[in-house]
Structure formats: C-alpha cells, structure tokens
Amino acid sequence: MLAFWYLWSAKETAYKAWQREAQSKPVFNPKALKCIEIGTENTEVEIAGNFYNVKTKLTKHYIYSHTDSNSLESRIFFSQVDYFDFTSEIEKSGWLIVKDKNNIPILRHKSHKSTPISISKDGPFVALVFFKNLFCSS
C-alpha cells in the first residue's frame, strides 16, 4: 500500500507542475501520467510529452513529493497554526493567496505579477511550493 501512495504523490506533483505550465483546467486522468523511472527518492514522470523529475521524502508521518527545481522553495508546516502564521506574515507584505480562473492557487500582490503556487493539505500538515526569493522583493 505504501508503494501506491508513493507513486500517487509523485504523479500528483508532476500533474500540478504540468497544470501550472500549461495553464490547464483541472482534469482527473491518473493513467495519462507515466512513471518512467522509479527510485527510492527520485521518480521521472511523463505527462503530455513533458518530463518531470520528482523528489519524494518519506517519513513515518507523511510522504511529500516536489519537482526537482533550483528555482522553487518548498515549505512544510506541521500544523494549521504554523501555516496560518506564515500566511498572516506574507499578507502583511501585501501578498494574498487566491485562485485563478482554472481554480489554481496563485499569489497576488498589487505591485508584483501574480504567480502560481502549490498547496497540499492532509490532516494537520500543509505544504507550499513557490518561487524562491519571492517574498524578499516585496
């Protein structure tokens, strides 16, 4: 059963990356995502001719996957309170988390270009992925 969730996490991560790049409306078609190479921590996933290298972290509390990118930052919050503290801080500098026309979460700021983000929630855990140094320039 753990292998199922490991693959699901990797495929969901690749799907979110593809959806933001393609600016696609949400679709549910897990068979369209092919795991090309499956490793303990790295999985290569193909969707619509695009390839994504996905890194997965497995702990006794959670499985978390993210695309392997030097331009992205990933933050894991272990409680809703920690997540709300973070969002309160970014709101003080003018950033708001909203959804675009395709229901994809984005960060919007009155003096910066909106940018897509990824939010994953499960129980008390919340994870965010966004561009590095995004909040340093506000």
PDB file of C-alpha atoms in Angstrom:
ATOM      1  CA  MET A   1       0.000   0.000   0.000  1.00  0.00           C
ATOM      2  CA  LEU A   2       2.904   2.349   0.691  1.00  0.00           C
ATOM      3  CA  ALA A   3       4.074   1.967  -2.933  1.00  0.00           C
ATOM      4  CA  PHE A   4       0.657   3.139  -4.142  1.00  0.00           C
ATOM      5  CA  TRP A   5       0.840   6.363  -2.074  1.00  0.00           C
ATOM      6  CA  TYR A   6       4.459   6.907  -3.082  1.00  0.00           C
ATOM      7  CA  LEU A   7       3.516   6.784  -6.782  1.00  0.00           C
ATOM      8  CA  TRP A   8       0.345   8.810  -6.241  1.00  0.00           C
ATOM      9  CA  SER A   9       2.370  11.558  -4.540  1.00  0.00           C
ATOM     10  CA  ALA A  10       4.922  11.653  -7.391  1.00  0.00           C
ATOM     11  CA  LYS A  11       2.213  11.692 -10.082  1.00  0.00           C
ATOM     12  CA  GLU A  12       0.214  14.406  -8.298  1.00  0.00           C
ATOM     13  CA  THR A  13       3.337  16.564  -8.071  1.00  0.00           C
ATOM     14  CA  ALA A  14       4.088  16.197 -11.780  1.00  0.00           C
ATOM     15  CA  TYR A  15       0.453  16.883 -12.619  1.00  0.00           C
ATOM     16  CA  LYS A  16       0.438  20.132 -10.604  1.00  0.00           C
ATOM     17  CA  ALA A  17       3.663  21.280 -12.300  1.00  0.00           C
ATOM     18  CA  TRP A  18       2.243  20.474 -15.741  1.00  0.00           C
ATOM     19  CA  GLN A  19      -1.108  22.114 -14.940  1.00  0.00           C
ATOM     20  CA  ARG A  20       0.583  25.367 -13.940  1.00  0.00           C
ATOM     21  CA  GLU A  21       2.845  25.362 -17.007  1.00  0.00           C
ATOM     22  CA  ALA A  22       0.012  24.513 -19.409  1.00  0.00           C
ATOM     23  CA  GLN A  23      -2.492  26.717 -17.554  1.00  0.00           C
ATOM     24  CA  SER A  24      -4.922  23.830 -17.871  1.00  0.00           C
ATOM     25  CA  LYS A  25      -8.259  23.424 -16.187  1.00  0.00           C
ATOM     26  CA  PRO A  26      -8.253  20.599 -13.641  1.00  0.00           C
ATOM     27  CA  VAL A  27      -8.620  17.115 -15.119  1.00  0.00           C
ATOM     28  CA  PHE A  28      -8.613  13.730 -13.432  1.00  0.00           C
ATOM     29  CA  ASN A  29      -6.737  11.216 -15.549  1.00  0.00           C
ATOM     30  CA  PRO A  30      -4.020   9.484 -13.498  1.00  0.00           C
ATOM     31  CA  LYS A  31      -3.379   6.977 -16.324  1.00  0.00           C
ATOM     32  CA  ALA A  32      -2.136   9.865 -18.518  1.00  0.00           C
ATOM     33  CA  LEU A  33       0.854  10.258 -16.209  1.00  0.00           C
ATOM     34  CA  LYS A  34       3.532   7.658 -16.782  1.00  0.00           C
ATOM     35  CA  CYS A  35       6.221   6.915 -14.236  1.00  0.00           C
ATOM     36  CA  ILE A  36       9.291   6.354 -16.425  1.00  0.00           C
ATOM     37  CA  GLU A  37      11.917   5.725 -13.789  1.00  0.00           C
ATOM     38  CA  ILE A  38      11.058   4.932 -10.209  1.00  0.00           C
ATOM     39  CA  GLY A  39      13.673   5.263  -7.496  1.00  0.00           C
ATOM     40  CA  THR A  40      13.661   5.441  -3.730  1.00  0.00           C
ATOM     41  CA  GLU A  41      13.783   9.244  -3.681  1.00  0.00           C
ATOM     42  CA  ASN A  42      13.548  10.236  -7.365  1.00  0.00           C
ATOM     43  CA  THR A  43      10.876   9.435  -9.924  1.00  0.00           C
ATOM     44  CA  GLU A  44      10.670  10.651 -13.510  1.00  0.00           C
ATOM     45  CA  VAL A  45       7.087  11.281 -14.604  1.00  0.00           C
ATOM     46  CA  GLU A  46       5.881  11.985 -18.152  1.00  0.00           C
ATOM     47  CA  ILE A  47       2.697  13.898 -18.896  1.00  0.00           C
ATOM     48  CA  ALA A  48       1.695  15.224 -22.320  1.00  0.00           C
ATOM     49  CA  GLY A  49       5.255  14.838 -23.614  1.00  0.00           C
ATOM     50  CA  ASN A  50       6.767  16.754 -20.686  1.00  0.00           C
ATOM     51  CA  PHE A  51       9.134  15.105 -18.225  1.00  0.00           C
ATOM     52  CA  TYR A  52       9.338  15.970 -14.534  1.00  0.00           C
ATOM     53  CA  ASN A  53      11.967  14.826 -12.071  1.00  0.00           C
ATOM     54  CA  VAL A  54      10.144  14.396  -8.768  1.00  0.00           C
ATOM     55  CA  LYS A  55      11.873  14.069  -5.408  1.00  0.00           C
ATOM     56  CA  THR A  56       9.970  12.272  -2.658  1.00  0.00           C
ATOM     57  CA  LYS A  57      10.532  12.406   1.077  1.00  0.00           C
ATOM     58  CA  LEU A  58       9.127   9.557   3.134  1.00  0.00           C
ATOM     59  CA  THR A  59       8.844   9.875   6.918  1.00  0.00           C
ATOM     60  CA  LYS A  60       6.819   7.994   9.477  1.00  0.00           C
ATOM     61  CA  HIS A  61       4.330  10.910   9.418  1.00  0.00           C
ATOM     62  CA  TYR A  62       3.990  11.753   5.726  1.00  0.00           C
ATOM     63  CA  ILE A  63       5.027  11.251   2.106  1.00  0.00           C
ATOM     64  CA  TYR A  64       5.884  14.522   0.379  1.00  0.00           C
ATOM     65  CA  SER A  65       6.911  14.994  -3.247  1.00  0.00           C
ATOM     66  CA  HIS A  66       8.092  18.080  -5.105  1.00  0.00           C
ATOM     67  CA  THR A  67       9.588  18.780  -8.509  1.00  0.00           C
ATOM     68  CA  ASP A  68      13.352  18.981  -8.591  1.00  0.00           C
ATOM     69  CA  SER A  69      13.948  22.659  -9.338  1.00  0.00           C
ATOM     70  CA  ASN A  70      16.543  25.138  -8.132  1.00  0.00           C
ATOM     71  CA  SER A  71      14.081  27.997  -8.614  1.00  0.00           C
ATOM     72  CA  LEU A  72      11.405  26.659  -6.243  1.00  0.00           C
ATOM     73  CA  GLU A  73      11.124  26.707  -2.480  1.00  0.00           C
ATOM     74  CA  SER A  74       9.117  24.143  -0.549  1.00  0.00           C
ATOM     75  CA  ARG A  75       7.837  24.658   2.991  1.00  0.00           C
ATOM     76  CA  ILE A  76       6.145  22.035   5.132  1.00  0.00           C
ATOM     77  CA  PHE A  77       4.010  23.156   8.055  1.00  0.00           C
ATOM     78  CA  PHE A  78       3.249  20.591  10.730  1.00  0.00           C
ATOM     79  CA  SER A  79       0.106  22.316  11.961  1.00  0.00           C
ATOM     80  CA  GLN A  80      -2.625  24.602  10.651  1.00  0.00           C
ATOM     81  CA  VAL A  81      -1.452  27.212  13.174  1.00  0.00           C
ATOM     82  CA  ASP A  82       2.054  27.302  11.648  1.00  0.00           C
ATOM     83  CA  TYR A  83       0.535  27.625   8.167  1.00  0.00           C
ATOM     84  CA  PHE A  84      -1.777  30.468   9.228  1.00  0.00           C
ATOM     85  CA  ASP A  85       1.149  32.247  10.936  1.00  0.00           C
ATOM     86  CA  PHE A  86       3.077  32.110   7.654  1.00  0.00           C
ATOM     87  CA  THR A  87       0.145  33.329   5.535  1.00  0.00           C
ATOM     88  CA  SER A  88      -0.501  36.142   8.026  1.00  0.00           C
ATOM     89  CA  GLU A  89       3.108  37.274   7.655  1.00  0.00           C
ATOM     90  CA  ILE A  90       3.014  37.321   3.843  1.00  0.00           C
ATOM     91  CA  GLU A  91      -0.352  39.132   3.919  1.00  0.00           C
ATOM     92  CA  LYS A  92       1.295  41.909   5.964  1.00  0.00           C
ATOM     93  CA  SER A  93       3.626  42.493   2.995  1.00  0.00           C
ATOM     94  CA  GLY A  94       0.713  42.595   0.527  1.00  0.00           C
ATOM     95  CA  TRP A  95       0.602  39.006  -0.784  1.00  0.00           C
ATOM     96  CA  LEU A  96      -2.732  37.177  -0.947  1.00  0.00           C
ATOM     97  CA  ILE A  97      -3.407  33.538  -1.789  1.00  0.00           C
ATOM     98  CA  VAL A  98      -6.345  33.394  -4.223  1.00  0.00           C
ATOM     99  CA  LYS A  99      -7.450  31.095  -7.058  1.00  0.00           C
ATOM    100  CA  ASP A 100      -7.247  31.860 -10.774  1.00  0.00           C
ATOM    101  CA  LYS A 101      -9.826  31.094 -13.487  1.00  0.00           C
ATOM    102  CA  ASN A 102      -8.721  27.430 -13.548  1.00  0.00           C
ATOM    103  CA  ASN A 103      -9.049  27.153  -9.749  1.00  0.00           C
ATOM    104  CA  ILE A 104      -5.246  27.053  -9.344  1.00  0.00           C
ATOM    105  CA  PRO A 105      -3.896  28.793  -6.233  1.00  0.00           C
ATOM    106  CA  ILE A 106      -1.842  31.891  -7.002  1.00  0.00           C
ATOM    107  CA  LEU A 107      -0.082  34.565  -5.019  1.00  0.00           C
ATOM    108  CA  ARG A 108      -1.335  38.031  -5.908  1.00  0.00           C
ATOM    109  CA  HIS A 109       0.236  41.344  -4.966  1.00  0.00           C
ATOM    110  CA  LYS A 110      -0.789  44.837  -6.025  1.00  0.00           C
ATOM    111  CA  SER A 111       2.719  45.735  -7.246  1.00  0.00           C
ATOM    112  CA  HIS A 112       4.018  42.335  -8.458  1.00  0.00           C
ATOM    113  CA  LYS A 113       2.993  39.874 -11.154  1.00  0.00           C
ATOM    114  CA  SER A 114       0.733  37.077  -9.887  1.00  0.00           C
ATOM    115  CA  THR A 115       2.481  33.740  -9.632  1.00  0.00           C
ATOM    116  CA  PRO A 116       1.121  30.183  -9.349  1.00  0.00           C
ATOM    117  CA  ILE A 117       1.836  28.211  -6.196  1.00  0.00           C
ATOM    118  CA  SER A 118       1.102  24.712  -4.993  1.00  0.00           C
ATOM    119  CA  ILE A 119      -0.722  23.948  -1.753  1.00  0.00           C
ATOM    120  CA  SER A 120      -1.008  20.420  -0.378  1.00  0.00           C
ATOM    121  CA  LYS A 121      -3.048  19.655   2.725  1.00  0.00           C
ATOM    122  CA  ASP A 122      -3.571  16.442   4.633  1.00  0.00           C
ATOM    123  CA  GLY A 123      -4.683  16.387   8.228  1.00  0.00           C
ATOM    124  CA  PRO A 124      -2.532  18.785  10.249  1.00  0.00           C
ATOM    125  CA  PHE A 125       0.126  19.034   7.501  1.00  0.00           C
ATOM    126  CA  VAL A 126       0.246  21.801   4.892  1.00  0.00           C
ATOM    127  CA  ALA A 127       2.938  22.234   2.248  1.00  0.00           C
ATOM    128  CA  LEU A 128       3.535  25.200  -0.036  1.00  0.00           C
ATOM    129  CA  VAL A 129       5.728  25.459  -3.110  1.00  0.00           C
ATOM    130  CA  PHE A 130       6.555  28.863  -4.600  1.00  0.00           C
ATOM    131  CA  PHE A 131       9.398  30.637  -6.390  1.00  0.00           C
ATOM    132  CA  LYS A 132      12.490  31.262  -4.257  1.00  0.00           C
ATOM    133  CA  ASN A 133      13.119  34.816  -3.090  1.00  0.00           C
ATOM    134  CA  LEU A 134       9.549  35.759  -3.948  1.00  0.00           C
ATOM    135  CA  PHE A 135       8.890  37.439  -0.624  1.00  0.00           C
ATOM    136  CA  CYS A 136      12.292  39.124  -0.423  1.00  0.00           C
ATOM    137  CA  SER A 137      11.358  41.533  -3.228  1.00  0.00           C
ATOM    138  CA  SER A 138       8.119  42.862  -1.713  1.00  0.00           C
TER     139      SER A 138
END
